[in-house]
Amino acid sequence: MQKQHRTRLPNLPPGGNRHRALERALFPRAPAFYFPDCLQTQARIKSSGIDSALRGRLKDIVAIYPGSFDPVTNGHLDLIHRGSKLFDRLIVAIARNLDKDEALFNMEERKEMLEAMTSELDNVTVDIFEGLLVAYCIQKNANAVLRGIRAVSDYEFELQMALMNRKMEPRVETVFMMPAEKYSYLSSRIVREIAKFGGPLIGLVPELVEQRVRQKVAEKHSFATKTHLL
Ligand code: PNS
């Protein structure tokens, strides 16, 4: 007959501490922090610094969320919120793209709007970068690039970019996340176009961004009229 290993259980105290005493009996050599459901223990762990010591063994994941953000949309913000929960630090990085001459906002204006929209997220910062994304990742000690995939149509371009970035810098991984379904048809380009023709932007961009877009479109229109471009 197979020998049975039995743990001698102590006299368990009544009430809420029973399960803790049971855990202790089953794992007598486990340090206190193996029982994370105990609030008191958790508080002690935090104050003793064991918490950070344990986390220190894990890698701190710094991710870059690059893009044009001209302007930031609710889809971008959805992804930033998701990314801020997943990564230790998230840098929203606006690419200085000299090719895009149909730009609505300049770099500083885009940064200002992004900062206003992410101010409540402690681990999120906004920056502007120039040149290769992978070079910027290394400069910032980032180990991941976050990109959003809305539909299958995004995949081909994103795959090409991710693989090319990996070829140039294998230390940086691209992580794809999906924004909420309701944003799957949303893009900055569509926002600019709707705004240009005076269409509704409700639900597509935050209120502050909508005001700035309307103002900018009006400014551009009056400039074009004055200079006989329209
Ligand atoms: O919001 P977008 O326009 O889709 O963002 C594209 C962006 C800025 C992420 C991409 O063009 C980029 O990474 N530009 C930086 C230059 C670079 O590294 N290019 C090589 C990509 S394989």
Short mmCIF file of N, CA and C and ligand atoms in Angstrom, two decimals, residues 65-70 76 93-97 100 129-136 145-147 150 157-158 160-166 168 188, ligand 1:
data_model
loop_
_atom_site.label_atom_id
_atom_site.label_comp_id
_atom_site.label_asym_id
_atom_site.label_seq_id
_atom_site.Cartn_x
_atom_site.Cartn_y
_atom_site.Cartn_z
N TYR A 65 5.03 54.42 -26.62
CA TYR A 65 3.85 54.38 -27.50
C TYR A 65 4.04 55.50 -28.53
N PRO A 66 4.58 55.14 -29.71
CA PRO A 66 4.88 56.18 -30.69
C PRO A 66 3.70 56.46 -31.62
N GLY A 67 3.70 57.64 -32.19
CA GLY A 67 2.65 57.95 -33.16
C GLY A 67 2.72 59.39 -33.59
N SER A 68 1.79 59.76 -34.47
CA SER A 68 1.74 61.15 -34.93
C SER A 68 0.83 61.99 -34.02
N PHE A 69 -0.24 61.38 -33.53
CA PHE A 69 -1.16 62.03 -32.58
C PHE A 69 -1.59 63.42 -33.06
N ASP A 70 -2.04 63.48 -34.31
CA ASP A 70 -2.41 64.78 -34.89
C ASP A 70 -3.89 64.80 -35.28
N HIS A 76 -6.60 56.56 -29.11
CA HIS A 76 -5.24 56.64 -28.53
C HIS A 76 -5.33 56.59 -27.01
N ALA A 93 5.24 58.94 -27.30
CA ALA A 93 6.28 59.66 -28.04
C ALA A 93 5.74 60.13 -29.39
N ILE A 94 5.73 61.44 -29.56
CA ILE A 94 5.22 62.02 -30.80
C ILE A 94 6.37 62.10 -31.80
N ALA A 95 6.17 61.47 -32.95
CA ALA A 95 7.24 61.44 -33.96
C ALA A 95 7.23 62.73 -34.76
N ARG A 96 8.41 63.35 -34.82
CA ARG A 96 8.54 64.54 -35.66
C ARG A 96 8.66 64.04 -37.09
N ASN A 97 7.56 64.15 -37.81
CA ASN A 97 7.53 63.60 -39.16
C ASN A 97 7.51 64.73 -40.19
N LYS A 100 4.87 64.75 -43.40
CA LYS A 100 3.43 64.99 -43.34
C LYS A 100 3.12 66.47 -43.42
N PHE A 129 10.00 62.88 -30.32
CA PHE A 129 11.27 62.30 -30.76
C PHE A 129 11.47 62.50 -32.25
N GLU A 130 12.72 62.38 -32.62
CA GLU A 130 13.09 62.59 -34.02
C GLU A 130 13.97 61.41 -34.44
N GLY A 131 13.90 61.00 -35.69
CA GLY A 131 14.78 59.91 -36.15
C GLY A 131 14.15 58.56 -35.92
N LEU A 132 15.03 57.54 -35.85
CA LEU A 132 14.53 56.16 -35.76
C LEU A 132 13.92 55.88 -34.38
N LEU A 133 12.79 55.19 -34.44
CA LEU A 133 12.10 54.84 -33.19
C LEU A 133 12.98 53.95 -32.30
N VAL A 134 13.66 52.98 -32.90
CA VAL A 134 14.47 52.05 -32.09
C VAL A 134 15.62 52.77 -31.40
N ALA A 135 16.17 53.78 -32.06
CA ALA A 135 17.27 54.55 -31.45
C ALA A 135 16.73 55.30 -30.24
N TYR A 136 15.52 55.82 -30.39
CA TYR A 136 14.88 56.54 -29.28
C TYR A 136 14.61 55.58 -28.11
N VAL A 145 7.76 48.49 -27.47
CA VAL A 145 7.03 49.50 -28.25
C VAL A 145 5.57 49.06 -28.23
N LEU A 146 4.70 49.97 -27.88
CA LEU A 146 3.27 49.65 -27.86
C LEU A 146 2.64 50.20 -29.13
N ARG A 147 1.89 49.35 -29.83
CA ARG A 147 1.14 49.83 -31.00
C ARG A 147 -0.28 49.27 -30.92
N ARG A 150 -6.34 48.12 -34.82
CA ARG A 150 -7.78 48.31 -34.80
C ARG A 150 -8.50 47.25 -35.62
N PHE A 157 0.84 46.63 -42.21
CA PHE A 157 1.78 47.72 -42.00
C PHE A 157 2.48 47.57 -40.65
N GLU A 158 1.69 47.23 -39.63
CA GLU A 158 2.25 47.11 -38.27
C GLU A 158 3.25 45.95 -38.20
N GLN A 160 5.07 44.77 -40.67
CA GLN A 160 6.27 45.19 -41.39
C GLN A 160 7.13 46.10 -40.49
N MET A 161 6.47 47.02 -39.82
CA MET A 161 7.20 47.96 -38.97
C MET A 161 7.82 47.24 -37.77
N ALA A 162 7.04 46.36 -37.17
CA ALA A 162 7.53 45.63 -35.98
C ALA A 162 8.73 44.76 -36.34
N LEU A 163 8.62 44.06 -37.48
CA LEU A 163 9.72 43.16 -37.86
C LEU A 163 10.97 43.94 -38.26
N MET A 164 10.76 45.06 -38.93
CA MET A 164 11.91 45.89 -39.33
C MET A 164 12.57 46.49 -38.08
N ASN A 165 11.76 46.93 -37.14
CA ASN A 165 12.31 47.46 -35.89
C ASN A 165 13.08 46.36 -35.13
N ARG A 166 12.53 45.14 -35.15
CA ARG A 166 13.21 44.03 -34.46
C ARG A 166 14.53 43.70 -35.13
N MET A 168 16.42 45.79 -36.72
CA MET A 168 17.39 46.84 -36.38
C MET A 168 17.79 46.78 -34.91
N SER A 188 -6.80 59.64 -36.49
CA SER A 188 -6.57 61.10 -36.49
C SER A 188 -6.92 61.67 -37.85
O1 PNS B 1 0.63 57.39 -35.80
P1 PNS B 1 1.42 56.82 -36.91
O2 PNS B 1 1.56 57.86 -38.02
O3 PNS B 1 0.87 55.53 -37.41
O4 PNS B 1 2.91 56.52 -36.36
C1 PNS B 1 3.92 55.99 -37.18
C2 PNS B 1 5.26 56.05 -36.46
C3 PNS B 1 5.54 57.45 -36.00
C4 PNS B 1 5.20 55.14 -35.26
C5 PNS B 1 6.37 55.55 -37.43
O5 PNS B 1 6.30 56.28 -38.61
C6 PNS B 1 7.76 55.65 -36.81
O6 PNS B 1 8.13 54.84 -36.02
N1 PNS B 1 8.52 56.70 -37.21
C7 PNS B 1 9.86 56.92 -36.71
C8 PNS B 1 10.90 56.63 -37.81
C9 PNS B 1 11.22 55.15 -37.88
O7 PNS B 1 11.76 54.57 -36.96
N2 PNS B 1 10.89 54.54 -39.03
C10 PNS B 1 11.15 53.15 -39.28
C11 PNS B 1 9.97 52.28 -38.94
S1 PNS B 1 10.28 50.62 -39.39
#
